[in-house]
Short mmCIF file of C-alpha atoms and ligand atoms in Angstrom, two decimals:
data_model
loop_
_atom_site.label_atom_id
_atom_site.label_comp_id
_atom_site.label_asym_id
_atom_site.label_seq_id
_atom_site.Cartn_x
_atom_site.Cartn_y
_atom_site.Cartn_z
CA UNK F 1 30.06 77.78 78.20
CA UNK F 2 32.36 80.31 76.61
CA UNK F 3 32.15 83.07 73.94
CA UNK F 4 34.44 82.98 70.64
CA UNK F 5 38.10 82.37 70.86
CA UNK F 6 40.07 85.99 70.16
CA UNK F 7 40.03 84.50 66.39
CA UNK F 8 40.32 86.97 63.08
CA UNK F 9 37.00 84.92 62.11
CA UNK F 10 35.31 85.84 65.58
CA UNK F 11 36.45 89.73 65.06
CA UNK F 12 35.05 89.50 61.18
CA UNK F 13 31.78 87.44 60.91
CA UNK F 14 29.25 88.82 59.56
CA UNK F 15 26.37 89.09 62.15
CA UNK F 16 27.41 86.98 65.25
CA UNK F 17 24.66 84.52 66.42
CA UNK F 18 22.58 85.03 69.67
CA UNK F 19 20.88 81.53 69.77
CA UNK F 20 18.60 81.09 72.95
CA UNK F 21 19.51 78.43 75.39
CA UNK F 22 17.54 75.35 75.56
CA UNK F 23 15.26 75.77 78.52
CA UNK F 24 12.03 72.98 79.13
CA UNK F 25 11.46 70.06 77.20
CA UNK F 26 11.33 69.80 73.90
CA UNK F 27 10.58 67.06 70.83
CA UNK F 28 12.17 66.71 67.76
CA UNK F 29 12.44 64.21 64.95
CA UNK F 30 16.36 64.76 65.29
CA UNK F 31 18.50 66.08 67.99
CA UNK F 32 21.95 67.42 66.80
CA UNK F 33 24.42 67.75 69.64
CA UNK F 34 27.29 70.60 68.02
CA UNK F 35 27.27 73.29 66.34
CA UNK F 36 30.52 73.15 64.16
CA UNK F 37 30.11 71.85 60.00
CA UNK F 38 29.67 68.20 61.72
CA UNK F 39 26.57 69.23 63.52
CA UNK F 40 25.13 72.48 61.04
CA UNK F 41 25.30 70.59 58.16
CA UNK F 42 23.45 67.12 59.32
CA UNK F 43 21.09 69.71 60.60
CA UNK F 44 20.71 71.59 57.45
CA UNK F 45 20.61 68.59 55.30
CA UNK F 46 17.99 66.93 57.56
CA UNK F 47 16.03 70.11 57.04
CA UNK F 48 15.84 70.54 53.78
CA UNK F 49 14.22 67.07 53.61
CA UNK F 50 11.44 68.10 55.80
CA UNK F 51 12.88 67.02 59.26
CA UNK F 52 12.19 68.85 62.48
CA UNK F 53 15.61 69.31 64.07
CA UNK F 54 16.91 70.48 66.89
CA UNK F 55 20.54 71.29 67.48
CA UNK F 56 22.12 72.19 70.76
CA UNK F 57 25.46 73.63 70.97
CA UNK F 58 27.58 74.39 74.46
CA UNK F 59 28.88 77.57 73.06
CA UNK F 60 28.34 79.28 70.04
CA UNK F 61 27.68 78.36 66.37
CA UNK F 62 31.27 77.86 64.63
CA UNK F 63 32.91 78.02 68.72
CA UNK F 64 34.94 74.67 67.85
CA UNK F 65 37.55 73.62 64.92
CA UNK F 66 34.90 74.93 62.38
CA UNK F 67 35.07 78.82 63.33
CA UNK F 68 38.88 78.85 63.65
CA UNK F 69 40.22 76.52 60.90
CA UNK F 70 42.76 77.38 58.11
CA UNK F 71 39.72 77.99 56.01
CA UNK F 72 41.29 75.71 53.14
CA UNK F 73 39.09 73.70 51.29
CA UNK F 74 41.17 70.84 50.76
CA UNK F 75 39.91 67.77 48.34
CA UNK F 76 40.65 64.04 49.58
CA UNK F 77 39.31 62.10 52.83
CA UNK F 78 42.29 61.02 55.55
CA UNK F 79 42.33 57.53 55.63
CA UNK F 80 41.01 56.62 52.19
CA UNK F 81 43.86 53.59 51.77
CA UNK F 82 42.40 52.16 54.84
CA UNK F 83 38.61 52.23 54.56
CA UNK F 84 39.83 50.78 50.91
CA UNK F 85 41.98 47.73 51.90
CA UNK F 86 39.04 47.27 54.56
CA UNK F 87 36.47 46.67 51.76
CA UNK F 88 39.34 45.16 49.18
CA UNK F 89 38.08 47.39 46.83
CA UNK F 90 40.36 49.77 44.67
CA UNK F 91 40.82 53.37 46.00
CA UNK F 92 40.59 55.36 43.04
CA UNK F 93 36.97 53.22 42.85
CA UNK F 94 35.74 53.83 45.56
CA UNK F 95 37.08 57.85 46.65
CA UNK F 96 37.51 59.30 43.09
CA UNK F 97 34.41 60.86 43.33
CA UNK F 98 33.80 60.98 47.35
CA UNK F 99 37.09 62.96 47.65
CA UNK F 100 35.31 66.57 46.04
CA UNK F 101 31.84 65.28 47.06
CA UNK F 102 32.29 68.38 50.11
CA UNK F 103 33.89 70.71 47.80
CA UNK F 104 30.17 70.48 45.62
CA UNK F 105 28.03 70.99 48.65
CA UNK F 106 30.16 73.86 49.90
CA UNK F 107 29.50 75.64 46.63
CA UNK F 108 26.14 74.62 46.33
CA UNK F 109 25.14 75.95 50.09
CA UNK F 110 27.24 79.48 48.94
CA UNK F 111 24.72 79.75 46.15
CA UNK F 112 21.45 78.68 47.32
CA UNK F 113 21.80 81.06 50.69
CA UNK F 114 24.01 83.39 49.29
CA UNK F 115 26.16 82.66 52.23
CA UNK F 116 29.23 85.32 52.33
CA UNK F 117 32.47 83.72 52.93
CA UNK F 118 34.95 85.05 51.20
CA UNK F 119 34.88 81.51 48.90
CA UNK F 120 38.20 81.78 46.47
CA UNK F 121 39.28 78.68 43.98
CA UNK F 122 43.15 78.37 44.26
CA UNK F 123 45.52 76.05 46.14
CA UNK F 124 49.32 75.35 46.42
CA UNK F 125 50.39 71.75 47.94
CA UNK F 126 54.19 73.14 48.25
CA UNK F 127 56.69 70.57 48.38
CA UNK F 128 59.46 70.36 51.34
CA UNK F 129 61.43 67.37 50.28
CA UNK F 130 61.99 65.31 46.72
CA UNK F 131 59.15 62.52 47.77
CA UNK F 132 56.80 65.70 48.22
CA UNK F 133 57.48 65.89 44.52
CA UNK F 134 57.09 62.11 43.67
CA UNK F 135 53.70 61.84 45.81
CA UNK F 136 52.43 65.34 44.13
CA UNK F 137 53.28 63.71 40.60
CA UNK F 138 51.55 60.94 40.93
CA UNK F 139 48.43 63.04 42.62
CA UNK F 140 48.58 64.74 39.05
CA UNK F 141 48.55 61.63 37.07
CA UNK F 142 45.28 60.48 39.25
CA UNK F 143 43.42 63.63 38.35
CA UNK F 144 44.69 63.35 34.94
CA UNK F 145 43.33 59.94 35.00
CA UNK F 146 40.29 61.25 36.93
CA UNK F 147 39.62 64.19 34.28
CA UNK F 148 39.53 65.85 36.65
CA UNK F 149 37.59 69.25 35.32
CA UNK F 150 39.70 71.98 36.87
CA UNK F 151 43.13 73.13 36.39
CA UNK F 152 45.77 71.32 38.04
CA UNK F 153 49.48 71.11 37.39
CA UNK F 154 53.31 70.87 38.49
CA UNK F 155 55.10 74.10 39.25
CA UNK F 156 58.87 73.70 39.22
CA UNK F 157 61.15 75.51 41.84
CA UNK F 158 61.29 79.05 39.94
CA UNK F 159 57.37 79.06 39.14
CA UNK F 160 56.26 78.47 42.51
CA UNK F 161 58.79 81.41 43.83
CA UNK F 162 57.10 83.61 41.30
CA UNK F 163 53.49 83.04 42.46
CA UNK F 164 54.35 82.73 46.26
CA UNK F 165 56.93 85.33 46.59
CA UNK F 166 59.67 82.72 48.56
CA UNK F 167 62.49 80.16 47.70
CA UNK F 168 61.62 78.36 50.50
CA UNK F 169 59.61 74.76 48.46
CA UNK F 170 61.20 72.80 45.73
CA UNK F 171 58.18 72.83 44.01
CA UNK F 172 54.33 72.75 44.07
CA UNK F 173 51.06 71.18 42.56
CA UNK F 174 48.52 74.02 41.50
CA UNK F 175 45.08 72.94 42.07
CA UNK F 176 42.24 74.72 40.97
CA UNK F 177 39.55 73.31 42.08
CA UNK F 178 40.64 73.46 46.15
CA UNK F 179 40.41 77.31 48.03
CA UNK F 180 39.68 78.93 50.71
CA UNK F 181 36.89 80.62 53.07
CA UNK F 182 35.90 82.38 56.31
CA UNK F 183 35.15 79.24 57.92
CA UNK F 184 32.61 80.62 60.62
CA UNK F 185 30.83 82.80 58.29
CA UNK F 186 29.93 79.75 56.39
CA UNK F 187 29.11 78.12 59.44
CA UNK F 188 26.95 80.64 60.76
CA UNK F 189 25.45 81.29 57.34
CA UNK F 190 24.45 77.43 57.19
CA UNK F 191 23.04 77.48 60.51
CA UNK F 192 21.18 80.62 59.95
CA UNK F 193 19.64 78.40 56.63
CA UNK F 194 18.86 75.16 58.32
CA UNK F 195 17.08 78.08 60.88
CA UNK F 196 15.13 79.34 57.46
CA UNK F 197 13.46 76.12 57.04
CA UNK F 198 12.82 75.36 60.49
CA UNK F 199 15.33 73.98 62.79
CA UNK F 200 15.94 75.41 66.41
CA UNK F 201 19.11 76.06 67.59
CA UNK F 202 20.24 76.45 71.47
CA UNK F 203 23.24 77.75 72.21
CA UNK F 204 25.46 78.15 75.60
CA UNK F 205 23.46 74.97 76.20
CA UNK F 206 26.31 71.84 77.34
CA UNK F 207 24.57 68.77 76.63
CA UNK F 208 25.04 66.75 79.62
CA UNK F 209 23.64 63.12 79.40
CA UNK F 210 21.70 61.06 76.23
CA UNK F 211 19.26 58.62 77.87
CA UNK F 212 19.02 56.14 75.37
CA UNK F 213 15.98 54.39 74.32
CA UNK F 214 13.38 53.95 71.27
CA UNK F 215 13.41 57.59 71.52
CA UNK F 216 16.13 59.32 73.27
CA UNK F 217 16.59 61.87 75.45
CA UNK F 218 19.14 64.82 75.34
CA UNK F 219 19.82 66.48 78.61
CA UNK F 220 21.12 70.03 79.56
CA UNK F 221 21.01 72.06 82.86
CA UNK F 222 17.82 73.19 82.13
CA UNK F 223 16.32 71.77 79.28
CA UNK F 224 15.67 68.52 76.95
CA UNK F 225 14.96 67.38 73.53
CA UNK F 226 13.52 63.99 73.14
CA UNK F 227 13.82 62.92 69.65
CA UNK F 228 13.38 59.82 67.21
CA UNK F 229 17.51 60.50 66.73
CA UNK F 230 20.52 61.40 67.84
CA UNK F 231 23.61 62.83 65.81
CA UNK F 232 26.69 63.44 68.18
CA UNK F 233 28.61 66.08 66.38
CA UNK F 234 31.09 67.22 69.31
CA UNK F 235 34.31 65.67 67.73
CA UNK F 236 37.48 67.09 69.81
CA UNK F 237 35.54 69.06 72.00
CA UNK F 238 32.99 66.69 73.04
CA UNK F 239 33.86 64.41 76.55
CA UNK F 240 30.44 63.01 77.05
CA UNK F 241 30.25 59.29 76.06
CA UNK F 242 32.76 56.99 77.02
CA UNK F 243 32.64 54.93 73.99
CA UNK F 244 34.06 58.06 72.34
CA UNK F 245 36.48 58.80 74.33
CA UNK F 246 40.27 56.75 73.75
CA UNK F 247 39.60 56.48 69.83
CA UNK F 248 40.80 59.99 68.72
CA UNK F 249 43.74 62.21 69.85
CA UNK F 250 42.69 65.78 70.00
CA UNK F 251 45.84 67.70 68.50
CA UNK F 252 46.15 71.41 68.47
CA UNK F 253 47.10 73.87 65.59
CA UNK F 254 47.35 77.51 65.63
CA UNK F 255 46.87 80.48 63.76
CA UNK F 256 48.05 84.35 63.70
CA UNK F 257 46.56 86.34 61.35
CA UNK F 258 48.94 89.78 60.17
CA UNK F 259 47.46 93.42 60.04
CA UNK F 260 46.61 94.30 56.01
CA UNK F 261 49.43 93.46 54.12
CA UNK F 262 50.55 96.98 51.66
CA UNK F 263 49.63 95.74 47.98
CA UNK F 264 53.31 95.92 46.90
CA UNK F 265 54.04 93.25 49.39
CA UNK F 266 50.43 91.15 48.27
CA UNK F 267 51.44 91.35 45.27
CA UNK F 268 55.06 90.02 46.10
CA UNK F 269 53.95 87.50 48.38
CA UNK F 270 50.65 85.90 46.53
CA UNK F 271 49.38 87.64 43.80
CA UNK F 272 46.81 85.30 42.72
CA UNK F 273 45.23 84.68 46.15
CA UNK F 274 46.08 80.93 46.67
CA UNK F 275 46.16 78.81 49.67
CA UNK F 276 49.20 77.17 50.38
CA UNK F 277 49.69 74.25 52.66
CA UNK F 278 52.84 71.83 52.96
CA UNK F 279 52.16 68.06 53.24
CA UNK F 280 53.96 67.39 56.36
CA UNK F 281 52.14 66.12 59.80
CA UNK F 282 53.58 69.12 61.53
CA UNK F 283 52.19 71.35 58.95
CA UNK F 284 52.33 74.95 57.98
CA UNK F 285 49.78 76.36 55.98
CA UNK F 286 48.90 79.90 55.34
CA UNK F 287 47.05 82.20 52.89
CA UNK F 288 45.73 85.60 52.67
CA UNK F 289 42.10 86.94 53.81
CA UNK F 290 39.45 88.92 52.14
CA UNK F 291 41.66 92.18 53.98
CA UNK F 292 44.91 91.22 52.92
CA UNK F 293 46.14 89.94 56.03
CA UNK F 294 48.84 86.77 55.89
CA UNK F 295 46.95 83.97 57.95
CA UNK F 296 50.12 81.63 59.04
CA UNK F 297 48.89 78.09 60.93
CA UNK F 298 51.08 75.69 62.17
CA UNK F 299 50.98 73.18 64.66
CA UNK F 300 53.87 72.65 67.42
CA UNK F 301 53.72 71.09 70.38
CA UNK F 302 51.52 73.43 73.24
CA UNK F 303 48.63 72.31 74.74
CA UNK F 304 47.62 75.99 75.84
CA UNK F 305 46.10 79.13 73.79
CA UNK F 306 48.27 82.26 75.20
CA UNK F 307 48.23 84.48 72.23
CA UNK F 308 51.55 85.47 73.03
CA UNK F 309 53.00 82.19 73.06
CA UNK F 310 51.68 81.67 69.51
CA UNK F 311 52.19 84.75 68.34
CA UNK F 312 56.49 84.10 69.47
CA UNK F 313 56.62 80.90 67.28
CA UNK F 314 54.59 81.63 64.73
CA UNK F 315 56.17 85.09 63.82
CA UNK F 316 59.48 83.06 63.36
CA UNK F 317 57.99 80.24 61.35
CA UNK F 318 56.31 82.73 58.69
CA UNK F 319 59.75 84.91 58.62
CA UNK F 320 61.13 81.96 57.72
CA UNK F 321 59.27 81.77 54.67
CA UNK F 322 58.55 85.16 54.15
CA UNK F 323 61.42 87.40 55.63
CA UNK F 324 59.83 90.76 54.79
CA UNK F 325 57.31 89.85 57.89
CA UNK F 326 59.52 89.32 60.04
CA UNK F 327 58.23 92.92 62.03
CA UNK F 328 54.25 92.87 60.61
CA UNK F 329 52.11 93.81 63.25
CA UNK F 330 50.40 90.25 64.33
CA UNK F 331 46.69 91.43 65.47
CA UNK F 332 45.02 87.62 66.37
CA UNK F 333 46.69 84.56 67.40
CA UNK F 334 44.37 81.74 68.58
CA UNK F 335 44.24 78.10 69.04
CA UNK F 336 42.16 75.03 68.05
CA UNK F 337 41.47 71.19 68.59
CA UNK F 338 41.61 68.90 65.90
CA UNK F 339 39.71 65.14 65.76
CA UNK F 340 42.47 62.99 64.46
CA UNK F 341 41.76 59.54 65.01
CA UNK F 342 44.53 56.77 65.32
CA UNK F 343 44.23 54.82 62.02
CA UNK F 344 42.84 58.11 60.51
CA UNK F 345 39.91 57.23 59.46
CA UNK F 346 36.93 59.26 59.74
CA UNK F 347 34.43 57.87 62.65
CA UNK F 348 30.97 57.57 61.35
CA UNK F 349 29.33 55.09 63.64
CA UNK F 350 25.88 54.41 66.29
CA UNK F 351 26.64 53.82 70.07
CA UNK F 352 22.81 52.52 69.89
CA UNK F 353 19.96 52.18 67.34
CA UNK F 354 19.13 55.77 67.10
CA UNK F 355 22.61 57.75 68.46
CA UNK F 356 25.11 58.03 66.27
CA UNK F 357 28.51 60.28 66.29
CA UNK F 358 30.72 61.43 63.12
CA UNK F 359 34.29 62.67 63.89
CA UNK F 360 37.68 62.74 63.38
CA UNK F 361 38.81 64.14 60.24
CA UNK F 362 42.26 64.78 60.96
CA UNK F 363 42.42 68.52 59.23
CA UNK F 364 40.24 68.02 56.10
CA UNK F 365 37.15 68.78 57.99
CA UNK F 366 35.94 71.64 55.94
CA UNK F 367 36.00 69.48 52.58
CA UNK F 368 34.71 66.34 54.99
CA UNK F 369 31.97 67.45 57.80
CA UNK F 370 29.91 68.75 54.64
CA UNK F 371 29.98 64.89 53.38
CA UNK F 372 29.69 63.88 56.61
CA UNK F 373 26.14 66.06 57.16
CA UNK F 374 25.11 64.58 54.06
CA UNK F 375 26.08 60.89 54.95
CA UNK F 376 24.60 61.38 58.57
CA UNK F 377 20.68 62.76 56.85
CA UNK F 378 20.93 59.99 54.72
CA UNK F 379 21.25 57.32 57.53
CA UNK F 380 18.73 58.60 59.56
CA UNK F 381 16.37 58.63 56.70
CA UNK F 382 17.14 54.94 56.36
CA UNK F 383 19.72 54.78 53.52
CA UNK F 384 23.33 53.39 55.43
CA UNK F 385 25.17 52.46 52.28
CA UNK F 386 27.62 55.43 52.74
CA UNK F 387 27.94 55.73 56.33
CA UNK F 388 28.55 51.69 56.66
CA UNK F 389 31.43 52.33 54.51
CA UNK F 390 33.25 54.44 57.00
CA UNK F 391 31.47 52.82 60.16
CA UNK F 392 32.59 49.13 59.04
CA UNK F 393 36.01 50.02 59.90
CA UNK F 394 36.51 49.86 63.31
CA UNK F 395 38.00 52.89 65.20
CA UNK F 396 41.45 51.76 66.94
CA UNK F 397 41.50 52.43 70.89
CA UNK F 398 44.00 53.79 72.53
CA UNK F 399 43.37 52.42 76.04
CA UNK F 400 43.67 55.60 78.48
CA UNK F 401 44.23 57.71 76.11
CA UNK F 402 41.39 59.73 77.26
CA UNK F 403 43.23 60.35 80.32
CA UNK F 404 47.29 60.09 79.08
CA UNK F 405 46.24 62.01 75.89
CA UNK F 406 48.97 64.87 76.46
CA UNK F 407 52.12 62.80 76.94
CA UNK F 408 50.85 60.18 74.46
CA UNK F 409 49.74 63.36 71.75
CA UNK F 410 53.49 65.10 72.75
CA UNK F 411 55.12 62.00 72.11
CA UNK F 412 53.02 61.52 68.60
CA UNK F 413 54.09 65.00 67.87
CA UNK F 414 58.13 63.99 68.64
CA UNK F 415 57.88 60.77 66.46
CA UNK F 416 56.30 62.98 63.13
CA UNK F 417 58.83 65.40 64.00
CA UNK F 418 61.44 63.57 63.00
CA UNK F 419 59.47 61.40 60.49
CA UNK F 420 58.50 64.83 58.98
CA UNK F 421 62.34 65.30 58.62
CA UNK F 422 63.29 61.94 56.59
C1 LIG V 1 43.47 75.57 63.94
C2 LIG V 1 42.78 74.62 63.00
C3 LIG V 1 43.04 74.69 61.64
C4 LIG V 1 42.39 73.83 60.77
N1 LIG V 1 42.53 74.04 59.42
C5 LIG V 1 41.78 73.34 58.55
C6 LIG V 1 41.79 73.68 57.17
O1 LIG V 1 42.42 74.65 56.76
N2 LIG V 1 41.06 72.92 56.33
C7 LIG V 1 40.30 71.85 56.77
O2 LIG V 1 39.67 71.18 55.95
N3 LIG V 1 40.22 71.55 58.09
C8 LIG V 1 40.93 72.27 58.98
N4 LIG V 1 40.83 72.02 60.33
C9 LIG V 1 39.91 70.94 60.77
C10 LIG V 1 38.45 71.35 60.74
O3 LIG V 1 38.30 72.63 61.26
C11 LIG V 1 37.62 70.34 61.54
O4 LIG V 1 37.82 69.05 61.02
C12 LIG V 1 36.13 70.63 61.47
O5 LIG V 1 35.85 71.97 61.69
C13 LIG V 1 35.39 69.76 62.47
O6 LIG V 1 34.07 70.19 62.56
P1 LIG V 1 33.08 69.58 63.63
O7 LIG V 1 31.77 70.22 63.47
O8 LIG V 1 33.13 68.10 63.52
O9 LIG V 1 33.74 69.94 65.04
P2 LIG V 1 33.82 71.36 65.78
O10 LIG V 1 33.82 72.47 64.81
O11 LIG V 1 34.94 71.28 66.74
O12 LIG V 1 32.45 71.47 66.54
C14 LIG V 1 32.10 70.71 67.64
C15 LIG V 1 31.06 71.49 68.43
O13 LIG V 1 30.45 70.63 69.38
C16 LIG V 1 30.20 71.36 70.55
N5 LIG V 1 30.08 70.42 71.67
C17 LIG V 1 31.01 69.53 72.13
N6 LIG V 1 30.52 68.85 73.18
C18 LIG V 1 29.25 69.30 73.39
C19 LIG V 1 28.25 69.01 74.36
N7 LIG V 1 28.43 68.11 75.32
N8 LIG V 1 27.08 69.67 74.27
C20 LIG V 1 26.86 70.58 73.28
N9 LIG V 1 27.79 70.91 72.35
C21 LIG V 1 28.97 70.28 72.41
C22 LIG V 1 31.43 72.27 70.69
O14 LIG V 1 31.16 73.38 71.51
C23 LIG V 1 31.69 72.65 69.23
O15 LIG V 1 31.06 73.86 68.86
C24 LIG V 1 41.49 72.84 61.25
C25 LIG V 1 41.24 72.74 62.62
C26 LIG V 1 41.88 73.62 63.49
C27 LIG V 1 41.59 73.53 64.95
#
């Protein structure tokens, strides 16, 4: 049980949540294990259909991946080819629509709670290398083919220097219709909703064992909720069912967030507020906050979350790009797990009747979990036609991987190295 990271999200939300722990037993239609988008939104969702839920977090509201992401909202669903091939059914078919199906709820939650997070339409995919081009054209054509309502288009070398301030892409795609958020102020904003129409929340409350059974039983130190169903929403973080366990690598990425940027330098670096994310596995993606600060993520390959370790690399990646940083002031650095399954494929699935688990959205999560919450209130209300797409394809197993998963996750990060370089 531990408080926020030392995250800028941690340092800027809104009105941090105090959630009671779960103490004595308790009944629910629906117990929710996590608190991240995974868990909030199944639980909001679920509520705003009239469920009684219950949703029991080890830490905090937002603690995991969803309080200390990028905060890019990022169209598409990893392992769409796959789930695809699975059902021999044409991609553009079957994920056209899926692929901004989070992007709608996002907005929709923003407006209906007047949630405050900072929401901003906008995105750069830069490109690195000339097939970054090729696959970025050929995204175009599919949203031209799509009509795809917002504005999208190619920006050659010298128009993506002008809007991001550096030489360092050949290129980008402008999307307007991705962005960017405070990731655990919409987090905690959703959970304070799904609290508005009546679900509990415990928090600093490690679930500890899931009797199962025509209604099962949720088990902390010094509490329970028995309930008609259970949604396991722990994704990287959670190490409580076995079945779980060997079918997703967690993989870290990190974040340092600048002091305020001057204007002169804002409006050098990105005057029109985008996100900006490369497409390789060893990404870099960065954009600016509500305050003007530059946050830079990366991943590289550290298991640990020493600010200052972060803060080293990380100041040399972004002066890379942006040289005039090279001495900002770096006031947060903090780490983060991310679900990243082996064939990439989200993990919807049921370990019995009435448990199920959704995970592993390799880095799209904020775009994803809110599809996921969706999918997840719609199967427990009896309707499976969505979540039997993604559970129909089974998750790969890596055997031991639960236990090997640092050498097998450093060697993973070795292999895209170089692949990233090709
Ligand atoms: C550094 C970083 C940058 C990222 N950037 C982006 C981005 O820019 N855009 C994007 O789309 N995605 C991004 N992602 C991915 C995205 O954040 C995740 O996919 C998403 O937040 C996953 O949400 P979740 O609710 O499934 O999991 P989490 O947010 O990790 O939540 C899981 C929760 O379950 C709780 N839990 C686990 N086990 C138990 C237990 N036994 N009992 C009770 N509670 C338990 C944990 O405490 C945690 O709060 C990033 C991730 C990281 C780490």
């Amino acid at each position: 049980m531990t408080e926020h990271t030392g995250s800028y999200y941690a340092a800027t939300v809104n009105k941090a949540t105090d959630y009671p722990p779960l103490i004595g037993d308790q009944s629910a239609d629906v117990c929710v294990i996590g608190a991240g988008f995974t868990g909030i939104s199944t639980a909001l969702h679920l509520a705003e259909r009239g469920y009684d839920v219950q949703v029991v977090e080890a830490n905090r509201v937002g603690w995991g991946a969803s309080g200390r992401n990028g905060g890019q909202l990022i169209g598409g669903i990893s392992g769409e080819q796959k789930v695809a091939n699975h059902h021999k059914r044409d991609v553009e078919d079957l994920f056209g629509e899926l692929r901004w199906a989070g992007h709608a709820i996002v907005r929709e939650r923003i407006q209906t709670y007047a949630i405050d997070c900072d929401l901003k339409y906008g995105y750069l995919d830069v490109a690195i290398k000339k097939r970054h081009l090729r696959e970025f054209e050929a995204d175009c054509r599919r949203l031209e083919k799509s009509g795809f309502p917002h504005e999208f288009r190619m920006l050659s070398k010298s128009e993506t220097s002008e809007t991001i301030g550096t030489d360092a892409y050949l290129g980008a795609l402008l999307n307007m219709g991705n962005g960017h958020l405070h990731p655990l102020n919409l987090c905690v904003g959703e959970a304070r909703a799904a609290e508005s129409l009546g679900a509990s929340i415990y928090e600093q409350s490690p679930v500890l064992d899931i009797e199962k059974g025509h209604r099962a039983k949720v088990v902390t130190e010094r509490g329970s909720v028995t309930a008609d169903f259970v949604v396991i929403a722990g994704n990287a973080y959670h190490a409580l069912e076995r079945q779980l366990r060997g079918i997703m690598f967690p993989v870290k990425s990190f974040i340092i967030a600048t002091e305020p940027l001057p204007e002169n330098v804002v409006a050098q670096i990105n005057p029109r507020d985008l996100a900006v994310c490369d497409p390789n596995f060893l990404l870099q993606y960065f954009r600016l906050s509500a305050d003007k600060r530059l946050l830079f993520g990366a991943r590289f390959n550290y298991f640990g979350e020493d600010p200052a370790v972060i803060r080293k690399s990380h100041r040399k990646k972004m002066a890379r790009i942006y040289p005039q940083l090279a001495d900002a002031r770096i006031d947060y650095a903090w780490g983060g797990t991310i679900g990243v399954p082996i064939n990439r494929v989200p993990q919807l699935g049921r370990i019995s009747p009435n448990v199920f688990y959704c995970q592993g959205y390799s880095g799209h999560g904020v775009n994803v979990t809110h599809l996921a919450g969706q999918i997840m209130a719609d199967v427990v209300a009896g309707t499976a036609e969505r979540f039997d797409l993604f559970a129909s394809v089974k998750p790969l197993v890596m055997p031991g991987a639960h236990l090997l998963w640092k050498p097998m996750v450093a060697l993973g990060i070795l292999y895209y190295q170089v692949k990233d370089r090709l």
